[in-house]
Short mmCIF file of C-alpha atoms in Angstrom, two decimals:
data_model
loop_
_atom_site.label_atom_id
_atom_site.label_comp_id
_atom_site.label_asym_id
_atom_site.label_seq_id
_atom_site.Cartn_x
_atom_site.Cartn_y
_atom_site.Cartn_z
CA UNK A 259 60.93 75.34 14.04
CA UNK A 260 59.44 77.41 17.12
CA UNK A 261 60.12 80.76 14.66
CA UNK A 262 56.96 79.61 12.86
CA UNK A 263 55.15 79.55 16.56
CA UNK A 264 56.71 83.03 16.52
CA UNK A 265 55.43 84.30 13.18
CA UNK A 266 51.93 82.76 13.89
CA UNK A 267 51.63 84.69 17.24
CA UNK A 268 52.55 87.92 15.78
CA UNK A 269 50.30 87.62 12.69
CA UNK A 270 47.39 86.71 15.70
CA UNK A 271 48.42 89.93 17.75
CA UNK A 272 48.24 92.07 14.39
CA UNK A 273 44.54 91.04 13.59
CA UNK A 274 43.12 91.24 17.10
CA UNK A 275 41.65 94.62 16.51
CA UNK A 276 40.29 93.74 13.46
CA UNK A 277 38.36 90.57 15.25
CA UNK A 278 37.23 92.64 17.84
CA UNK A 279 35.65 95.29 15.38
CA UNK A 280 34.48 92.87 13.47
CA UNK A 281 32.64 91.12 15.97
CA UNK A 282 31.37 93.85 18.78
CA UNK A 283 30.35 96.37 16.16
CA UNK A 284 30.40 94.91 12.30
CA UNK A 285 28.75 91.68 12.74
CA UNK A 286 25.94 92.73 14.86
CA UNK A 287 24.42 95.91 13.20
CA UNK A 288 24.79 93.85 9.80
CA UNK A 289 22.74 90.80 10.97
CA UNK A 290 19.83 93.13 12.07
CA UNK A 291 19.08 93.98 8.93
CA UNK A 292 20.21 90.35 7.41
CA UNK A 293 17.45 88.83 9.55
CA UNK A 294 14.39 91.33 8.52
CA UNK A 295 15.15 90.24 4.95
CA UNK A 296 16.05 86.39 5.69
CA UNK A 297 12.86 86.06 7.54
CA UNK A 298 10.59 88.11 5.20
CA UNK A 299 11.78 86.54 2.13
CA UNK A 300 11.08 82.98 3.96
CA UNK A 301 7.69 84.19 4.80
CA UNK A 302 6.62 85.59 1.10
CA UNK A 303 7.87 82.47 -0.50
CA UNK A 304 5.96 80.39 2.07
CA UNK A 305 3.02 82.00 0.85
CA UNK A 306 3.38 82.65 -2.32
CA UNK A 307 4.02 79.10 -3.40
CA UNK A 308 1.59 77.67 -0.70
CA UNK A 309 3.65 75.78 1.30
CA UNK A 310 5.77 73.80 -1.49
CA UNK A 311 8.32 72.47 0.88
CA UNK A 312 5.59 70.39 2.61
CA UNK A 313 3.21 69.81 -0.31
CA UNK A 314 6.26 68.59 -2.73
CA UNK A 315 7.76 66.14 -0.58
CA UNK A 316 7.09 62.68 -2.90
CA UNK A 317 8.76 64.61 -5.72
CA UNK A 318 11.45 65.41 -3.96
CA UNK A 319 12.46 62.24 -2.69
CA UNK A 320 11.63 60.86 -6.30
CA UNK A 321 14.43 63.43 -7.85
CA UNK A 322 17.35 62.81 -5.33
CA UNK A 323 17.30 59.03 -6.08
CA UNK A 324 20.20 58.59 -8.20
CA UNK A 325 18.94 55.82 -10.17
CA UNK A 326 15.53 57.93 -11.34
CA UNK A 327 17.66 59.32 -13.86
CA UNK A 328 14.56 60.14 -16.06
CA UNK A 329 16.73 62.58 -18.79
CA UNK A 330 19.50 60.46 -19.00
CA UNK A 331 18.25 59.96 -22.97
CA UNK A 332 19.03 63.72 -23.01
CA UNK A 333 21.79 63.86 -21.14
CA UNK A 334 25.39 63.39 -22.27
CA UNK A 335 27.01 61.78 -19.17
CA UNK A 336 30.65 62.50 -20.01
CA UNK A 337 29.65 66.52 -20.40
CA UNK A 338 26.64 67.51 -18.50
CA UNK A 339 26.28 67.25 -14.81
CA UNK A 340 23.06 65.27 -13.71
CA UNK A 341 20.80 66.65 -11.24
CA UNK A 342 21.99 64.49 -8.31
CA UNK A 343 25.36 65.43 -9.04
CA UNK A 344 23.99 68.68 -8.34
CA UNK A 345 22.07 67.48 -5.23
CA UNK A 346 25.15 66.06 -4.05
CA UNK A 347 27.48 69.41 -4.88
CA UNK A 348 24.77 71.65 -3.08
CA UNK A 349 24.60 68.85 -0.19
CA UNK A 350 28.37 69.19 0.32
CA UNK A 351 28.22 72.90 0.20
CA UNK A 352 25.56 72.54 3.27
CA UNK A 353 27.22 69.40 4.75
CA UNK A 354 30.37 70.86 6.14
CA UNK A 355 32.08 71.69 9.13
CA UNK A 356 28.73 74.01 9.95
CA UNK A 357 27.52 70.97 10.98
CA UNK A 358 29.81 70.19 13.70
CA UNK A 359 31.33 73.52 14.82
CA UNK A 360 28.49 75.38 13.24
CA UNK A 361 25.73 73.84 15.29
CA UNK A 362 27.93 73.19 18.49
CA UNK A 363 29.25 77.04 18.24
CA UNK A 364 25.37 78.09 18.18
CA UNK A 365 24.67 76.13 21.53
CA UNK A 366 27.64 78.06 23.17
CA UNK A 367 26.61 81.39 21.67
CA UNK A 368 22.94 81.17 22.13
CA UNK A 369 21.94 78.47 24.12
CA UNK A 370 20.32 75.59 23.94
CA UNK A 371 17.12 77.21 22.36
CA UNK A 372 19.31 77.87 19.47
CA UNK A 373 18.91 74.62 18.02
CA UNK A 374 14.95 74.91 17.91
CA UNK A 375 15.24 78.32 15.94
CA UNK A 376 17.78 75.88 13.19
CA UNK A 377 14.86 74.05 13.21
CA UNK A 378 12.12 76.78 12.54
CA UNK A 379 14.47 78.43 9.78
CA UNK A 380 15.07 75.61 7.94
CA UNK A 381 11.96 74.71 7.66
CA UNK A 382 10.71 78.04 6.32
CA UNK A 383 14.41 78.60 4.35
CA UNK A 384 13.50 75.36 1.95
CA UNK A 385 10.80 77.71 -0.21
CA UNK A 386 13.61 80.25 -0.31
CA UNK A 387 16.27 78.02 -1.70
CA UNK A 388 13.44 76.53 -3.73
CA UNK A 389 12.87 79.64 -5.31
CA UNK A 390 16.49 80.84 -5.86
CA UNK A 391 17.53 77.67 -7.00
CA UNK A 392 14.78 77.29 -9.61
CA UNK A 393 15.73 80.61 -10.81
CA UNK A 394 19.20 79.87 -11.18
CA UNK A 395 18.33 77.46 -13.57
CA UNK A 396 15.78 79.49 -15.88
CA UNK A 397 18.70 82.23 -16.48
CA UNK A 398 21.23 79.83 -17.04
CA UNK A 399 24.01 79.82 -19.62
CA UNK A 400 26.09 77.16 -21.19
CA UNK A 401 30.00 78.68 -21.22
CA UNK A 402 32.78 77.37 -23.04
CA UNK A 403 33.79 74.85 -20.64
CA UNK A 404 30.79 73.15 -21.97
CA UNK A 405 28.81 73.43 -18.64
CA UNK A 406 25.57 75.41 -17.39
CA UNK A 407 26.85 78.54 -15.04
CA UNK A 408 23.79 80.06 -13.16
CA UNK A 409 23.42 81.73 -9.77
CA UNK A 410 22.57 85.39 -8.51
CA UNK A 411 24.75 86.98 -10.40
CA UNK A 412 23.32 85.86 -13.66
CA UNK A 413 19.42 86.25 -12.43
CA UNK A 414 20.16 89.90 -11.58
CA UNK A 415 21.93 90.54 -15.22
CA UNK A 416 19.37 88.91 -17.01
CA UNK A 417 15.86 89.18 -15.09
CA UNK A 418 16.76 92.32 -13.74
CA UNK A 419 19.16 93.60 -16.59
CA UNK A 420 21.46 95.18 -14.08
CA UNK A 421 24.89 94.65 -14.71
CA UNK A 422 26.54 96.67 -12.42
CA UNK A 423 24.72 94.97 -9.56
CA UNK A 424 25.07 91.69 -11.27
CA UNK A 425 29.27 91.92 -11.31
CA UNK A 426 29.31 93.13 -7.52
CA UNK A 427 27.14 90.38 -6.64
CA UNK A 428 29.69 87.65 -8.80
CA UNK A 429 32.84 89.60 -7.19
CA UNK A 430 31.13 89.37 -3.91
CA UNK A 431 30.36 85.28 -4.34
CA UNK A 432 33.95 85.04 -5.11
CA UNK A 433 34.92 86.50 -1.90
CA UNK A 434 32.48 85.08 0.31
CA UNK A 435 32.74 81.22 -0.51
CA UNK A 436 36.22 81.56 -2.38
CA UNK A 437 37.82 83.37 0.26
CA UNK A 438 35.71 83.33 3.78
CA UNK A 439 33.70 80.72 3.25
CA UNK A 440 36.39 78.05 2.48
CA UNK A 441 38.75 79.68 5.14
CA UNK A 442 36.78 78.91 7.74
CA UNK A 443 36.09 74.97 6.60
CA UNK A 444 40.25 74.92 6.39
CA UNK A 445 40.42 76.88 9.75
CA UNK A 446 38.09 74.65 11.73
CA UNK A 447 39.58 71.33 10.03
CA UNK A 448 42.77 72.35 11.03
CA UNK A 449 41.59 73.40 14.32
CA UNK A 450 40.18 69.25 14.96
CA UNK A 451 44.37 68.08 14.44
CA UNK A 452 45.90 70.86 16.30
CA UNK A 453 43.67 70.76 19.49
CA UNK A 454 44.84 66.72 19.72
CA UNK A 455 47.29 65.77 22.45
CA UNK A 456 49.40 64.07 19.95
CA UNK A 457 49.73 66.73 17.49
CA UNK A 458 49.34 69.90 19.86
CA UNK A 459 53.03 70.12 20.63
CA UNK A 460 54.71 69.60 17.47
CA UNK A 461 56.37 73.18 16.68
CA UNK A 462 54.57 74.72 13.72
CA UNK A 463 52.08 72.24 13.02
CA UNK A 464 49.53 75.03 11.92
CA UNK A 465 52.22 75.60 8.97
CA UNK A 466 52.28 71.78 8.53
CA UNK A 467 48.67 71.17 7.88
CA UNK A 468 48.42 74.49 5.93
CA UNK A 469 51.11 72.60 3.43
CA UNK A 470 48.93 69.76 3.40
CA UNK A 471 45.30 71.11 3.35
CA UNK A 472 46.68 73.65 0.26
CA UNK A 473 48.09 70.62 -1.74
CA UNK A 474 45.35 68.60 -1.66
CA UNK A 475 43.21 71.84 -2.40
CA UNK A 476 44.97 72.09 -5.56
CA UNK A 477 44.82 68.36 -6.54
CA UNK A 478 41.02 68.69 -6.41
CA UNK A 479 40.26 72.06 -8.25
CA UNK A 480 42.97 72.02 -10.79
CA UNK A 481 41.01 69.07 -12.11
CA UNK A 482 38.02 70.98 -13.23
CA UNK A 483 34.42 71.39 -12.52
CA UNK A 484 33.35 67.51 -13.76
CA UNK A 485 35.61 65.91 -11.89
CA UNK A 486 34.21 68.60 -9.03
CA UNK A 487 30.77 66.83 -9.10
CA UNK A 488 32.15 63.35 -9.66
CA UNK A 489 33.95 63.43 -6.42
CA UNK A 490 30.86 64.96 -4.41
CA UNK A 491 28.62 62.39 -5.70
CA UNK A 492 30.39 59.74 -4.30
CA UNK A 493 32.22 61.59 -1.24
CA UNK A 494 28.94 63.56 -0.02
CA UNK A 495 26.04 60.37 0.79
CA UNK A 496 29.14 58.31 2.68
CA UNK A 497 30.39 61.13 4.72
CA UNK A 498 26.69 61.80 5.70
CA UNK A 499 25.62 58.31 6.58
CA UNK A 500 28.46 57.47 8.83
CA UNK A 501 28.25 60.88 10.18
CA UNK A 502 24.99 60.09 11.50
CA UNK A 503 25.81 56.11 12.58
CA UNK A 504 28.49 57.80 14.79
CA UNK A 505 25.99 60.47 16.17
CA UNK A 506 23.01 58.09 16.60
CA UNK A 507 25.60 55.88 18.73
CA UNK A 508 26.78 58.59 20.65
CA UNK A 509 23.10 59.10 21.48
CA UNK A 510 22.22 56.24 22.62
CA UNK A 511 25.48 55.95 25.29
CA UNK A 512 24.02 59.34 26.24
CA UNK A 513 20.32 58.27 26.33
CA UNK A 514 19.61 59.18 30.21
CA UNK A 515 20.48 62.75 29.01
CA UNK A 516 17.98 62.94 26.42
CA UNK A 517 14.71 64.21 27.79
CA UNK A 518 17.12 67.28 29.72
CA UNK A 519 18.32 68.31 26.45
CA UNK A 520 14.98 68.30 25.02
CA UNK A 521 13.62 70.26 27.85
CA UNK A 522 16.87 72.69 27.58
CA UNK A 523 16.02 73.16 23.70
CA UNK A 524 12.64 73.84 24.29
CA UNK A 525 13.26 76.17 27.53
CA UNK A 526 15.38 78.40 26.30
CA UNK A 527 13.84 79.08 22.90
CA UNK A 528 11.22 80.62 24.45
CA UNK A 529 12.91 82.38 27.02
CA UNK A 530 11.92 85.59 26.03
CA UNK A 531 13.02 87.92 28.56
CA UNK A 532 16.46 86.88 27.74
CA UNK A 533 15.76 86.81 24.24
CA UNK A 534 14.57 90.33 23.87
CA UNK A 535 17.40 91.98 26.89
CA UNK A 536 20.16 91.49 24.05
CA UNK A 537 18.59 90.44 20.45
CA UNK A 538 22.09 89.90 18.97
CA UNK A 539 23.56 87.64 21.18
CA UNK A 540 20.30 85.74 21.64
CA UNK A 541 19.29 82.20 20.83
CA UNK A 542 17.08 83.31 17.60
CA UNK A 543 19.88 85.63 16.42
CA UNK A 544 22.58 82.66 16.86
CA UNK A 545 19.71 79.82 15.36
CA UNK A 546 19.55 81.78 12.21
CA UNK A 547 23.05 82.87 11.71
CA UNK A 548 24.45 79.35 12.22
CA UNK A 549 21.49 77.47 10.36
CA UNK A 550 21.68 79.79 7.37
CA UNK A 551 25.47 79.09 7.63
CA UNK A 552 24.70 75.29 7.68
CA UNK A 553 22.03 74.93 5.27
CA UNK A 554 22.75 78.37 2.73
CA UNK A 555 19.18 79.04 2.38
CA UNK A 556 18.68 82.15 0.89
CA UNK A 557 22.47 83.69 1.02
CA UNK A 558 22.69 82.42 -3.44
CA UNK A 559 25.82 79.69 -2.67
CA UNK A 560 22.99 77.02 -3.61
CA UNK A 561 21.72 77.99 -7.06
CA UNK A 562 25.62 78.72 -8.76
CA UNK A 563 25.98 74.62 -8.12
CA UNK A 564 22.40 74.30 -8.52
CA UNK A 565 22.40 75.71 -12.21
CA UNK A 566 24.88 73.02 -13.32
CA UNK A 567 22.51 70.64 -13.56
CA UNK A 568 20.94 69.13 -17.16
CA UNK A 569 17.72 69.03 -16.03
CA UNK A 570 14.34 69.04 -18.27
CA UNK A 571 12.49 71.66 -15.97
CA UNK A 572 13.62 74.03 -13.67
CA UNK A 573 11.39 72.98 -11.06
CA UNK A 574 13.14 69.74 -10.62
CA UNK A 575 16.38 71.50 -9.14
CA UNK A 576 14.40 74.06 -6.95
CA UNK A 577 12.72 70.67 -5.17
CA UNK A 578 15.97 68.69 -5.10
CA UNK A 579 17.47 71.73 -3.38
CA UNK A 580 14.75 72.41 -1.14
CA UNK A 581 14.50 69.08 0.71
CA UNK A 582 18.48 69.51 0.96
CA UNK A 583 17.83 72.23 3.29
CA UNK A 584 16.01 69.71 5.79
CA UNK A 585 18.32 66.96 5.15
CA UNK A 586 20.93 69.51 6.57
CA UNK A 587 19.57 70.82 9.74
CA UNK A 588 16.63 68.87 10.52
CA UNK A 589 18.64 65.57 10.23
CA UNK A 590 22.20 66.52 10.25
CA UNK A 591 22.68 69.14 12.60
CA UNK A 592 20.24 67.67 15.30
CA UNK A 593 22.12 64.75 15.64
CA UNK A 594 25.34 66.83 16.31
CA UNK A 595 23.09 69.08 18.37
CA UNK A 596 21.75 66.15 20.33
CA UNK A 597 25.10 64.25 20.31
CA UNK A 598 26.87 67.39 22.51
CA UNK A 599 23.69 67.76 24.84
CA UNK A 600 23.53 64.48 25.72
CA UNK A 601 27.25 63.58 26.06
CA UNK A 602 28.95 66.63 27.13
CA UNK A 603 30.41 65.95 30.91
CA UNK A 604 28.32 67.50 33.89
CA UNK A 605 30.72 69.67 35.18
CA UNK A 606 31.39 70.95 31.56
CA UNK A 607 27.62 72.13 31.37
CA UNK A 608 27.79 73.96 34.91
CA UNK A 609 31.39 75.28 35.93
CA UNK A 610 33.33 74.39 33.15
CA UNK A 611 36.39 72.29 32.80
CA UNK A 612 40.14 72.03 31.42
CA UNK A 613 39.53 71.97 27.76
CA UNK A 614 41.87 69.92 25.37
CA UNK A 615 45.08 70.74 25.49
CA UNK A 616 44.86 72.52 29.30
CA UNK A 617 43.63 75.43 27.79
CA UNK A 618 41.01 76.84 30.51
CA UNK A 619 37.57 77.86 29.38
CA UNK A 620 34.03 77.83 30.76
CA UNK A 621 31.11 77.11 28.00
CA UNK A 622 28.15 78.48 29.99
CA UNK A 623 28.95 80.48 32.75
CA UNK A 624 31.59 83.31 31.21
CA UNK A 625 32.69 84.62 27.90
CA UNK A 626 31.70 82.81 25.16
CA UNK A 627 33.63 82.43 21.77
CA UNK A 628 32.79 80.68 18.57
CA UNK A 629 36.34 79.04 18.72
CA UNK A 630 35.37 77.14 21.48
CA UNK A 631 33.32 75.03 19.40
CA UNK A 632 35.80 72.19 18.71
CA UNK A 633 36.62 71.95 22.16
CA UNK A 634 33.26 71.24 23.22
CA UNK A 635 32.38 68.81 20.49
CA UNK A 636 36.05 66.48 21.45
CA UNK A 637 35.14 67.02 24.91
CA UNK A 638 31.47 65.40 24.06
CA UNK A 639 32.81 62.50 21.96
CA UNK A 640 35.45 61.71 24.39
CA UNK A 641 33.25 61.51 26.91
CA UNK A 642 31.08 59.79 24.85
CA UNK A 643 33.43 57.11 23.35
CA UNK A 644 35.75 56.60 26.50
CA UNK A 645 39.05 57.93 25.06
CA UNK A 646 40.88 60.18 23.21
CA UNK A 647 40.94 57.31 20.18
CA UNK A 648 37.48 58.90 18.69
CA UNK A 649 39.44 62.60 18.43
CA UNK A 650 40.75 61.24 15.29
CA UNK A 651 37.83 59.97 14.18
CA UNK A 652 36.39 63.52 14.42
CA UNK A 653 39.25 65.00 12.79
CA UNK A 654 39.17 62.25 9.55
CA UNK A 655 35.39 63.80 9.48
CA UNK A 656 36.34 67.30 9.77
CA UNK A 657 38.83 66.99 7.18
CA UNK A 658 36.11 65.13 4.88
CA UNK A 659 33.37 67.68 5.61
CA UNK A 660 35.83 70.71 4.95
CA UNK A 661 36.67 69.57 1.77
CA UNK A 662 33.41 68.66 0.26
CA UNK A 663 32.15 72.12 1.09
CA UNK A 664 35.50 73.22 -0.41
CA UNK A 665 34.44 71.45 -3.87
CA UNK A 666 31.51 73.17 -3.91
CA UNK A 667 32.39 76.45 -3.11
CA UNK A 668 35.04 76.34 -5.63
CA UNK A 669 32.49 75.61 -8.27
CA UNK A 670 30.40 78.53 -7.02
CA UNK A 671 33.84 80.93 -7.67
CA UNK A 672 34.81 79.44 -10.86
CA UNK A 673 31.11 79.82 -12.22
CA UNK A 674 30.93 83.77 -11.18
CA UNK A 675 34.54 84.81 -12.19
CA UNK A 676 33.47 82.83 -15.84
CA UNK A 677 30.46 85.35 -15.36
CA UNK A 678 32.53 88.32 -15.33
CA UNK A 679 34.87 87.17 -17.45
CA UNK A 680 35.05 83.84 -19.20
CA UNK A 681 38.57 83.33 -19.39
CA UNK A 682 40.27 80.30 -18.46
CA UNK A 683 43.41 81.85 -17.62
CA UNK A 684 41.41 83.85 -15.19
CA UNK A 685 40.11 80.42 -13.59
CA UNK A 686 43.97 79.65 -13.15
CA UNK A 687 44.20 82.13 -11.57
CA UNK A 688 41.97 81.83 -8.87
CA UNK A 689 42.63 78.39 -8.09
CA UNK A 690 46.05 79.95 -7.06
CA UNK A 691 44.21 82.06 -4.83
CA UNK A 692 41.89 79.78 -3.71
CA UNK A 693 44.97 77.30 -3.03
CA UNK A 694 46.60 79.81 -0.64
CA UNK A 695 43.64 81.26 1.38
CA UNK A 696 43.63 77.62 2.10
CA UNK A 697 46.80 77.28 3.78
CA UNK A 698 46.63 81.05 5.09
CA UNK A 699 43.42 80.15 7.06
CA UNK A 700 45.09 77.16 8.97
CA UNK A 701 47.31 80.21 10.98
CA UNK A 702 44.89 83.02 11.59
CA UNK A 703 42.96 83.37 14.49
CA UNK A 704 39.60 80.93 14.04
CA UNK A 705 37.12 83.52 15.92
CA UNK A 706 38.05 86.08 13.15
CA UNK A 707 37.44 83.66 10.75
CA UNK A 708 34.25 83.26 11.56
CA UNK A 709 33.10 86.77 12.17
CA UNK A 710 34.32 87.75 8.70
CA UNK A 711 32.33 84.42 7.29
CA UNK A 712 29.24 85.83 9.13
CA UNK A 713 29.29 89.63 7.81
CA UNK A 714 29.92 88.13 4.15
CA UNK A 715 27.09 86.18 4.67
CA UNK A 716 24.74 88.51 5.96
CA UNK A 717 25.61 90.72 2.91
CA UNK A 718 25.11 88.11 0.33
CA UNK A 719 21.42 87.27 2.16
CA UNK A 720 20.49 91.11 1.67
CA UNK A 721 21.79 91.13 -1.60
CA UNK A 722 20.50 88.03 -2.81
CA UNK A 723 16.62 87.76 -1.35
CA UNK A 724 16.60 91.63 -2.45
CA UNK A 725 16.66 90.32 -5.85
CA UNK A 726 14.59 87.37 -5.40
CA UNK A 727 11.48 89.86 -4.15
CA UNK A 728 11.78 91.38 -7.52
CA UNK A 729 12.10 88.12 -9.32
CA UNK A 730 10.31 85.08 -7.93
CA UNK A 731 7.34 86.07 -9.99
CA UNK A 732 9.51 83.96 -12.97
CA UNK A 733 9.29 80.84 -10.33
CA UNK A 734 5.95 81.36 -10.30
CA UNK A 735 5.28 81.02 -14.28
CA UNK A 736 7.61 78.02 -14.35
CA UNK A 737 5.67 76.02 -11.07
CA UNK A 738 2.24 77.00 -12.49
CA UNK A 739 4.01 75.48 -16.06
CA UNK A 740 5.24 72.41 -13.84
CA UNK A 741 1.70 71.92 -12.06
CA UNK A 742 -0.15 72.40 -15.55
CA UNK A 743 1.73 69.31 -17.29
CA UNK A 744 1.56 67.64 -14.37
CA UNK A 745 -2.30 68.24 -14.51
CA UNK A 746 -2.45 66.56 -17.94
CA UNK A 747 -0.55 63.48 -16.73
CA UNK A 748 2.89 64.55 -17.93
CA UNK A 749 5.02 62.54 -15.83
CA UNK A 750 8.20 64.43 -16.58
CA UNK A 751 7.48 68.17 -17.48
CA UNK A 752 9.67 69.63 -19.78
CA UNK A 753 10.08 73.35 -19.82
CA UNK A 754 9.95 75.55 -22.94
CA UNK A 755 9.42 79.36 -22.93
CA UNK A 756 8.09 78.86 -26.58
CA UNK A 757 4.68 77.07 -25.28
CA UNK A 758 4.33 78.94 -21.84
CA UNK A 759 2.07 81.26 -20.55
CA UNK A 760 4.60 84.27 -19.68
CA UNK A 761 1.95 85.77 -17.66
CA UNK A 762 3.45 89.50 -18.61
CA UNK A 763 7.04 88.85 -17.83
CA UNK A 764 9.69 89.25 -20.34
CA UNK A 765 11.51 86.05 -21.03
CA UNK A 766 14.09 87.43 -23.50
CA UNK A 767 16.98 86.42 -21.78
CA UNK A 768 15.95 83.26 -21.22
CA UNK A 769 18.53 81.43 -23.54
CA UNK A 770 18.54 77.67 -22.65
CA UNK A 771 14.70 77.01 -22.37
CA UNK A 772 13.46 76.92 -26.18
CA UNK A 773 12.55 74.26 -28.58
CA UNK A 774 16.08 75.07 -30.17
CA UNK A 775 17.64 73.29 -27.13
#
C-alpha cells in the first residue's frame, strides 16, 4: 500500500504554501483583532454582572448535579434534553484534544507562562460564557425535530434583527465547527496512533484510521441529536475523571519537578521584555488562543448546545456553562500542563531529543510547531510510566476525547443548518459531509489543521462578541428577574416574559418563554 503514502505526501506538498500563508500572515493579524474583542468582552461582562462567575458558585455546582432535576416534572424525558445533558454536551465540546495537545502546544509555542494566562483568561471568560449561553436560551426556538435550537445565529436574527448577518454566522459556525474543529479532533486523535512505533511502519495507516474514524462518526451522528446527548451524558464524566486520575498519578511520579514547573510558569508569564518583543508569539497570546480553543468561552460554540436544554429559566443554563469553563481549564488543562512539565525527560527540555518514530525535533531551542504537541505528550507519559505501553492508553483517550468533541460540534452544526433551512434532507447531507471531513483530516498536515482552526476561531470570536456587546442587556433583564425571584424565596425561578420587567427592551421575538409554554 505504498501508493497511499505517495498520495498523502502529494497532498502535503500541495498544501504547504497554504500552510505558510495562513500561519505567517492570516493567523497572526486576525488574532490581534480577536485578542482585543475577547478580552474587552470578558472585562465588560465581569463588570456588568459583578463577577457572576465567582458569586454564584453554589448555584453553579447545584445545577450540574444530575440528581437535582428540579424540572423533571415538566420535561418529557423521551423528547427533551435535560440541563445536565446539555452541560455534558457542552463539556464534550470543551473537553477534547485541546485539553491534551492544545495545552501542550501552548507550552511549546508560548512557553510555560502560557498556562498562567490560560488560567486568567478562563476566569475572565467564564462571564462571557454565562452571557452567550443565557442569550442562547432566551432566543431559542423549537424546531421540527421536537428539540430546542439556539445560538449566535438565533440571537443575532431575533435580538439584533439582522437576518443576513445571522445567516452568515450560521454558515460560519457550520464551517468552523462542522469542518475546522471536527477536522482538528480527528487529525490529533489519528496522530496519537500513527506516531507509535507499533503502527507507524504500516503503509497507509492514516488512510486506515481515517476510514475507521469516519465509520464511527457516521454511526454516531446518523443516530440524531437525542442520542448525541445521551452518549455525552455517559461518556464525558467518566472520560474526565479517568484522565484526571492518570494525570495526578503522573504528577506524583514527577513530584520533584513540581517546584520547577511552578517557577517556570510564573517567571515566563511575567517576562514582559520577551512578551512585547513579539506579542503574536508570546505566552499571553498563546495562552488566550489555546485557552479559548479548549474552553470555547466567547466564540459562540457552546450556546448552540446550551440552548437545547429544557430549563425553567435561562440563567440556569448560563450558570451551568460558566462553571464548565472553570472545570475545563483550571482543572483538566492544568493537570495536563503539570504532567508535561513535571514528567518530560530533562534532555528534552534543553537540547531536544530523538522523538517518537525517530523524528528529530527541538522543543525549546529551535523552530516550534503545534504539530509537535503529540510527540511531547507521548515523551512525558512514557517517561513517567516507564514504557511505551502508556502510549496506547494515551491514544485511547485521544480517541474518546476527540469523539466527545465531535458529538458536540455535530450538534452545533445541525442546529445552525436547521436555522438556515429546517430540512431533513439537508441534515442528511451535512452528516455525509462531516463523515468525509473526518476521513480527509487524518491524511492532511496537522499544522495546517491547527492554523485553519485558529483563524476560524478568531473570526467567530470577533463576530460573536460584537453581537454580545449589543445584546447583553437582555441577559441583564433575565439576571435581575432571577435575583428578584430568589429574594422572594422562590427556590427555582421560572422565566415568563409576560411577568417581567423588560426594562424597555423588545421581547417580541422571544417565543419560548411566555405563559403559553
